[in-house]
Each structure stands twice: as structure tokens, then as C-alpha cells.
Amino acid sequence: MLRKPGLICAAALGLLTPAAHARDIKVALTFDDLPALSIVNQQAYIDTSNVRLLSGLKRHHFPAIGFVNEGKLDEGERAAQIANLKRWLNAGMDLGNHTLSHESPNTLGAEGYIADIARGEPVLRSLMAQYHQRLSWFRHPYLETGYPAPVKTRINNWLSAHGYRIAPVTIDADDWEFAEPYDDAIARGDTEAQRHIKGEYLAYTEKLIRWSLASSRNLFGRGIAQVMLLHCTRLNADTIDDLAALLGRLHLHPVRLSRAMRDRAYRIPDTYDGKDGINWLERWSLSLHKDLPDTGNEDPPEDIRKAYDRVDTDPGR
Ligand SMILES: [Zn+2]
């Protein structure tokens, strides 16, 4: 039987890869709290999380950006922590600033918060210069952008005067809340709990992605490029193949943050000046006076929330 020549040509040209589908929606994968968010304070554990996550991202040809808390460099062995940041740059990933100490602008005030941003950049800036990269992205801890309005305005003005772009978030599946119980299950050698948490995490992530996709259709009548908030955790390192399969099933195609933000949705000003760290779909919903789906973004399952409260040792994430 003859094979269809058209198909052979398309395959040879790589046109049958998932990237070629017109219905694909772009998504930027962003990982906060580098070098790592973990309740296991062992350098080898943190190193393994970084190595495994990065090799997974590379295996799937996913670009990503990591947001660094320089204050975390001294939570482990400083040289080894810096080596983890270099691993991201060696893998061709971008890095951004996530403040020195992961505090809220609502408690530090504008000047204290700006100092915390500035103190979060020396190592990052010099590392990136070695890789001929320029530090240009900032992610707010807790997505808290400053309250009341003059605090937000002052911080935004400082960021733009110092060459920063704000990294928004449209998909937030509370991965940090699953990640710490997962660390705890590893520390206890409880493989059944690890399996259970992974399953709950992936199911919840799918639900939250579907909510974000539905929300963007409500707001814009189309599937805008998304920005997904994740954290540098063992859980994400161990589920990266499952996350890749999930993104593929939902027709989400990972791109660099700068590429995702070319979507015209990101030209809409963020006018929200409240206290809560809400995502950008929620911010646009307020600016555009359009509703979001009222189901599909509920909290993570109760057993996960209880497990998190039991094991969490640090309010920062
Ligand atoms: Zn964070």
C-alpha cells in the first residue's frame, strides 16, 4: 500500500508537532521562589529538585523563567544555591527578581518594599551579566502589588524606572499548598501519600487551568496567552511529565514570558489597588466590568489544606 506523500512531507518538516496546531494557546511557565521552595532543609534535596525539574523542562523543550529570592541563598550552602541559579541559565531559562525576603508591600510600605527589591538583585544581576542576559522581570510575592493606591503607584514607578517589567499571573493552581505535604511524605518515606498528593495536585491543576481558559473567553471572547504560576519544588520536578501531558491535552503550548506578553490582553492597565493578591484575570474582570465563571476556582481539597497547615514551617512562598 502506498503511503500518502503529503503526510510524509508534513512529518519531515515537523509540521505535525503539537506546536503546529492553530488552536494551541500560548502559556508561559513561571517558577517562583528559586533556588527552591521546600520544607526539607538539605542542600542535596534542593539540588536534585532543580536538576530534575530542569531536565524535565528541557526534555519537553519547554522554555521557563525562574523568580529568585536572594534571601534564600543563605538558607542553604550559598555556593551550592548560586550553582542552582546557574543551572537555570545553563539550561537556557530566564531569571527574574522576586524580592530579597518575600515580604508583602502591605507590611513593608513602598520604601521598604523597594529596598527589598533592590537588595534582591546583586547576585542575580551579576550572574545574568555573565550569561549576557539583562535582569528585566519582576514577580510580586503573594501577587500583592501594593495597597493603598499611592504605595502601588510608587512601586510601579520605581520598577519601570529601573528597567523592570511586571510578570502577571493568569493560572494559579496553589501548587505550594500541595508541595510541602509532598516534601513531608518523601521525608517520611510514605510512597502512598506521595502518589495520592500527586493525583490530587494534577486533578486540581487541570480544574484551575480550565477555569482560567473559561475566564479568558468570558473577558476577551478568545483564548489569550496565559501565564502560569508554579514554584521550584520537588513536586513539580516529580510531576513535570504529567504536567506536560496535561498541557498537551488542554492544547497549551509553552512559550517564553516575553512572547506570551505580546498578547494584546496584557496592554490592559492593571487598575486594581486592593490589598489581596489576586490574579490578572480577576484584575481585568474589575477593570472591564465583566464577570468570571463563579465555579471552578475553589480552594484545594480539604485534606491537602490540613496537611499543609500541619507541615508548614515558613509563611513565605
Ligand atoms: Zn513566591
Coordinates of C-alpha atoms and ligand atoms in Angstrom, one line a residue:
M1 CA 0.0 0.0 0.0
L2 CA 1.3 3.5 -0.9
R3 CA 1.8 6.0 1.9
K4 CA 0.3 9.4 1.3
P5 CA 3.2 11.6 0.2
G6 CA 1.6 14.7 1.7
L7 CA 1.7 13.2 5.2
I8 CA 5.3 12.2 4.8
C9 CA 6.3 15.7 3.8
A10 CA 4.4 17.2 6.7
A11 CA 6.1 14.9 9.2
A12 CA 9.5 15.5 7.6
L13 CA 9.0 19.2 8.0
G14 CA 8.0 18.8 11.6
L15 CA 4.5 20.2 10.9
L16 CA 2.8 17.5 12.9
T17 CA 4.3 18.6 16.2
P18 CA 1.9 20.0 18.8
A19 CA 3.2 23.5 18.1
A20 CA 1.7 23.4 14.7
H21 CA -1.9 23.3 15.8
A22 CA -3.7 26.5 15.2
R23 CA -5.9 26.0 18.2
D24 CA -3.0 25.9 20.6
I25 CA -3.0 28.6 23.3
K26 CA 0.4 30.0 24.4
V27 CA 1.4 29.6 28.1
A28 CA 4.4 31.0 29.9
L29 CA 5.7 28.7 32.6
T30 CA 7.0 30.7 35.6
F31 CA 8.6 29.2 38.7
D32 CA 8.8 31.2 41.9
D33 CA 10.9 31.0 45.0
L34 CA 14.2 29.9 43.5
P35 CA 16.5 28.3 44.5
A36 CA 13.6 26.2 45.8
L37 CA 10.5 26.1 48.0
S38 CA 10.9 23.2 50.3
I39 CA 10.4 22.2 53.9
V40 CA 13.4 19.8 53.6
N41 CA 16.5 21.8 54.5
Q42 CA 19.0 19.6 52.8
Q43 CA 21.1 21.0 50.0
A44 CA 21.2 17.7 48.1
Y45 CA 17.4 17.6 48.1
I46 CA 17.2 21.2 46.8
D47 CA 19.9 20.4 44.2
T48 CA 18.0 17.3 43.0
S49 CA 14.7 19.2 42.7
N50 CA 16.4 21.8 40.4
V51 CA 18.3 19.2 38.3
R52 CA 15.2 17.1 37.9
L53 CA 12.8 20.0 37.1
L54 CA 15.2 21.5 34.5
S55 CA 15.9 18.2 32.8
G56 CA 12.2 17.6 32.5
L57 CA 11.6 21.1 31.1
K58 CA 14.4 20.5 28.6
R59 CA 13.1 17.0 27.7
H60 CA 9.8 18.6 26.7
H61 CA 11.5 21.7 25.0
F62 CA 9.6 24.0 27.4
P63 CA 11.1 27.5 28.0
A64 CA 10.6 28.8 31.5
I65 CA 11.5 31.6 33.9
G66 CA 12.6 31.3 37.5
F67 CA 12.0 34.1 40.0
V68 CA 14.7 34.3 42.7
N69 CA 14.6 35.2 46.4
E70 CA 18.2 36.1 47.1
G71 CA 17.4 35.8 50.8
K72 CA 17.2 32.0 50.2
L73 CA 20.8 31.8 49.1
D74 CA 21.8 31.8 52.8
E75 CA 19.1 29.3 53.8
G76 CA 21.4 26.6 52.3
E77 CA 25.0 26.4 51.3
R78 CA 25.5 29.7 49.5
A79 CA 27.8 28.4 46.7
A80 CA 25.5 25.5 46.0
Q81 CA 22.4 27.7 46.0
I82 CA 24.1 30.0 43.5
A83 CA 25.1 26.9 41.4
N84 CA 21.3 26.1 41.2
L85 CA 20.7 29.5 39.7
K86 CA 23.4 28.9 37.1
R87 CA 21.8 25.6 36.2
W88 CA 18.7 27.6 35.1
L89 CA 20.8 29.9 33.0
N90 CA 22.8 26.9 31.6
A91 CA 19.5 25.3 30.6
G92 CA 18.6 28.4 28.6
M93 CA 16.0 29.6 31.0
D94 CA 15.3 33.2 32.0
L95 CA 15.6 34.5 35.6
G96 CA 13.8 37.3 37.4
N97 CA 13.6 39.1 40.7
H98 CA 11.1 38.0 43.4
T99 CA 12.5 40.3 46.2
L100 CA 15.1 39.5 48.8
S101 CA 12.9 38.3 51.6
H102 CA 9.5 37.5 50.1
E103 CA 7.7 40.1 52.2
S104 CA 4.4 41.9 51.4
P105 CA 4.3 45.6 50.3
N106 CA 1.3 45.8 52.6
T107 CA 3.6 45.4 55.6
L108 CA 6.8 46.9 54.3
G109 CA 5.3 50.1 52.8
A110 CA 6.5 51.5 49.5
E111 CA 10.1 52.4 50.5
G112 CA 10.7 49.3 52.5
Y113 CA 9.4 47.1 49.6
I114 CA 11.5 49.0 47.0
A115 CA 14.6 48.4 49.2
D116 CA 13.7 44.7 49.4
I117 CA 13.5 44.5 45.6
A118 CA 16.9 46.3 45.2
R119 CA 18.5 44.1 47.8
G120 CA 17.2 41.1 45.9
E121 CA 19.2 41.7 42.7
P122 CA 23.0 41.9 43.2
V123 CA 23.8 38.2 42.7
L124 CA 21.1 37.8 40.1
R125 CA 22.3 40.8 38.1
S126 CA 25.9 39.8 38.0
L127 CA 25.1 36.1 37.2
M128 CA 22.9 37.2 34.3
A129 CA 25.5 39.6 33.0
Q130 CA 27.9 36.6 32.8
Y131 CA 25.3 34.9 30.5
H132 CA 24.8 38.1 28.5
Q133 CA 21.3 38.5 29.9
R134 CA 19.7 41.6 31.4
L135 CA 17.6 41.4 34.5
S136 CA 14.2 42.7 33.4
W137 CA 11.4 40.7 35.1
F138 CA 9.8 41.2 38.5
R139 CA 7.2 39.0 40.2
H140 CA 5.4 40.2 43.3
P141 CA 5.4 37.7 46.2
Y142 CA 1.8 36.6 47.0
L143 CA 0.7 38.7 43.9
E144 CA 0.3 41.6 46.3
T145 CA 1.1 44.7 44.2
G146 CA 0.7 47.4 46.8
Y147 CA -2.0 49.0 49.0
P148 CA -3.3 51.7 49.2
A149 CA -3.1 53.1 45.7
P150 CA -0.1 55.5 46.3
V151 CA 2.0 52.6 47.5
K152 CA 1.3 50.7 44.3
T153 CA 2.0 53.7 42.1
R154 CA 5.3 54.4 43.9
I155 CA 6.4 50.8 43.5
N156 CA 5.3 50.6 39.8
N157 CA 7.1 53.9 39.0
W158 CA 10.3 52.6 40.7
L159 CA 10.1 49.3 38.8
S160 CA 9.7 50.9 35.4
A161 CA 12.5 53.5 36.1
H162 CA 14.8 50.6 36.9
G163 CA 14.0 48.6 33.7
Y164 CA 11.7 46.0 35.2
R165 CA 8.6 44.6 33.7
I166 CA 5.9 43.1 36.0
A167 CA 5.2 39.4 35.4
P168 CA 1.5 38.9 35.7
V169 CA -0.3 35.6 36.5
T170 CA -3.4 34.1 34.9
I171 CA -3.1 30.5 36.1
D172 CA -2.5 29.9 39.8
A173 CA -3.2 26.4 41.0
D174 CA -1.8 26.8 44.5
D175 CA 1.0 24.3 43.9
W176 CA 2.8 25.5 47.0
E177 CA 0.0 24.1 49.1
F178 CA 0.5 20.6 47.7
A179 CA 4.3 20.8 47.6
E180 CA 5.0 20.9 51.3
P181 CA 2.8 17.9 52.2
Y182 CA 4.6 16.1 49.3
D183 CA 8.1 17.0 50.8
D184 CA 6.8 15.7 54.1
A185 CA 5.6 12.5 52.5
I186 CA 9.1 12.0 51.0
A187 CA 10.8 12.7 54.3
R188 CA 8.6 10.1 56.0
G189 CA 9.1 7.6 53.1
D190 CA 5.4 7.4 52.6
T191 CA 5.0 6.4 49.0
E192 CA 1.3 6.0 49.1
A193 CA 0.9 9.6 50.4
Q194 CA 3.2 10.8 47.6
R195 CA 1.1 9.1 45.0
H196 CA -2.1 10.5 46.5
I197 CA -0.8 14.1 46.6
K198 CA 0.4 13.9 43.0
G199 CA -3.0 12.7 41.9
E200 CA -4.8 15.5 43.8
Y201 CA -2.4 18.1 42.5
L202 CA -2.8 17.2 38.9
A203 CA -6.6 17.0 39.1
Y204 CA -6.7 20.4 40.9
T205 CA -4.3 21.9 38.4
E206 CA -6.4 20.8 35.4
K207 CA -9.5 22.3 37.1
L208 CA -7.8 25.6 37.7
I209 CA -6.4 25.8 34.1
R210 CA -9.9 25.1 32.8
W211 CA -11.2 28.0 34.9
S212 CA -8.5 30.3 33.6
L213 CA -9.3 29.3 30.0
A214 CA -13.1 29.8 30.6
S215 CA -12.3 33.2 32.3
S216 CA -10.3 34.5 29.4
R217 CA -13.1 33.5 27.0
N218 CA -15.6 35.5 29.3
L219 CA -13.3 38.5 29.3
F220 CA -11.9 38.6 25.7
G221 CA -14.1 36.1 23.7
R222 CA -10.9 34.2 22.9
G223 CA -8.1 32.1 24.4
I224 CA -5.5 34.7 25.4
A225 CA -1.9 33.7 26.1
Q226 CA -1.7 32.6 29.7
V227 CA 1.0 33.0 32.4
M228 CA 1.1 30.1 34.8
L229 CA 2.5 30.4 38.3
L230 CA 4.3 27.4 39.7
H231 CA 7.1 27.1 42.2
C232 CA 10.5 25.5 42.2
T233 CA 9.5 22.4 44.2
R234 CA 10.2 18.6 44.3
L235 CA 6.5 18.1 43.5
N236 CA 6.9 19.9 40.2
A237 CA 10.2 18.2 39.5
D238 CA 8.5 14.8 40.0
T239 CA 5.3 15.6 38.0
I240 CA 6.8 17.6 35.1
D241 CA 6.0 14.8 32.6
D242 CA 2.4 14.6 33.9
L243 CA 2.1 18.4 33.7
A244 CA 3.5 18.3 30.2
A245 CA 0.8 15.7 29.3
L246 CA -1.9 17.9 30.9
L247 CA -0.8 21.0 29.0
G248 CA -0.8 19.0 25.7
R249 CA -4.3 17.6 26.4
L250 CA -5.6 21.2 27.0
H251 CA -3.8 22.5 23.9
L252 CA -1.5 24.8 25.8
H253 CA 1.9 25.4 24.2
P254 CA 4.7 26.7 26.4
V255 CA 6.5 29.9 25.2
R256 CA 8.8 32.4 26.8
L257 CA 7.2 35.0 29.1
S258 CA 8.1 37.9 26.7
R259 CA 6.3 36.0 23.9
A260 CA 3.2 35.4 25.9
M261 CA 3.0 39.0 26.9
R262 CA 2.9 40.1 23.3
D263 CA -0.8 39.2 23.5
R264 CA -2.8 42.4 23.4
A265 CA -4.6 41.5 26.6
Y266 CA -1.5 42.5 28.5
R267 CA -1.8 46.1 27.3
I268 CA -4.9 46.5 29.5
P269 CA -3.8 48.5 32.6
D270 CA -4.0 46.8 35.9
T271 CA -6.1 49.2 37.9
Y272 CA -6.7 47.1 40.9
D273 CA -5.3 48.7 44.1
G274 CA -6.8 46.5 46.8
K275 CA -5.0 44.6 49.5
D276 CA -5.4 41.0 48.2
G277 CA -3.0 39.2 45.9
I278 CA -5.5 38.4 43.1
N279 CA -4.5 37.1 39.6
W280 CA -4.7 39.2 36.4
L281 CA -7.9 37.6 35.2
E282 CA -9.6 38.9 38.4
R283 CA -7.9 42.3 37.9
W284 CA -9.2 42.6 34.3
S285 CA -12.6 41.4 35.4
L286 CA -12.7 44.5 37.7
S287 CA -11.3 46.9 35.0
L288 CA -13.5 45.6 32.2
H289 CA -16.6 45.1 34.4
K290 CA -17.1 41.6 33.2
D291 CA -17.9 38.6 35.3
L292 CA -15.7 35.4 35.7
P293 CA -17.1 31.9 36.0
D294 CA -18.2 31.5 39.6
T295 CA -17.3 27.9 39.9
G296 CA -14.1 26.0 39.1
N297 CA -11.6 28.0 41.2
E298 CA -12.4 26.6 44.6
D299 CA -9.7 26.0 47.2
P300 CA -7.6 22.8 47.1
P301 CA -9.1 19.7 48.7
E302 CA -9.5 19.8 52.5
D303 CA -7.0 17.0 53.2
I304 CA -4.3 18.9 51.3
R305 CA -5.1 22.2 53.2
K306 CA -5.0 20.4 56.6
A307 CA -1.7 18.6 55.6
Y308 CA -0.2 21.9 54.6
D309 CA -1.2 23.6 57.9
R310 CA 0.4 20.6 59.8
V311 CA 3.7 20.7 58.0
D312 CA 4.3 24.3 57.0
T313 CA 7.2 25.9 58.8
D314 CA 7.6 29.2 56.9
P315 CA 4.8 31.6 55.9
G316 CA 6.9 32.7 52.8
R317 CA 6.3 31.1 49.5
Ligands
ZN1 ZN 6.9 33.5 46.0

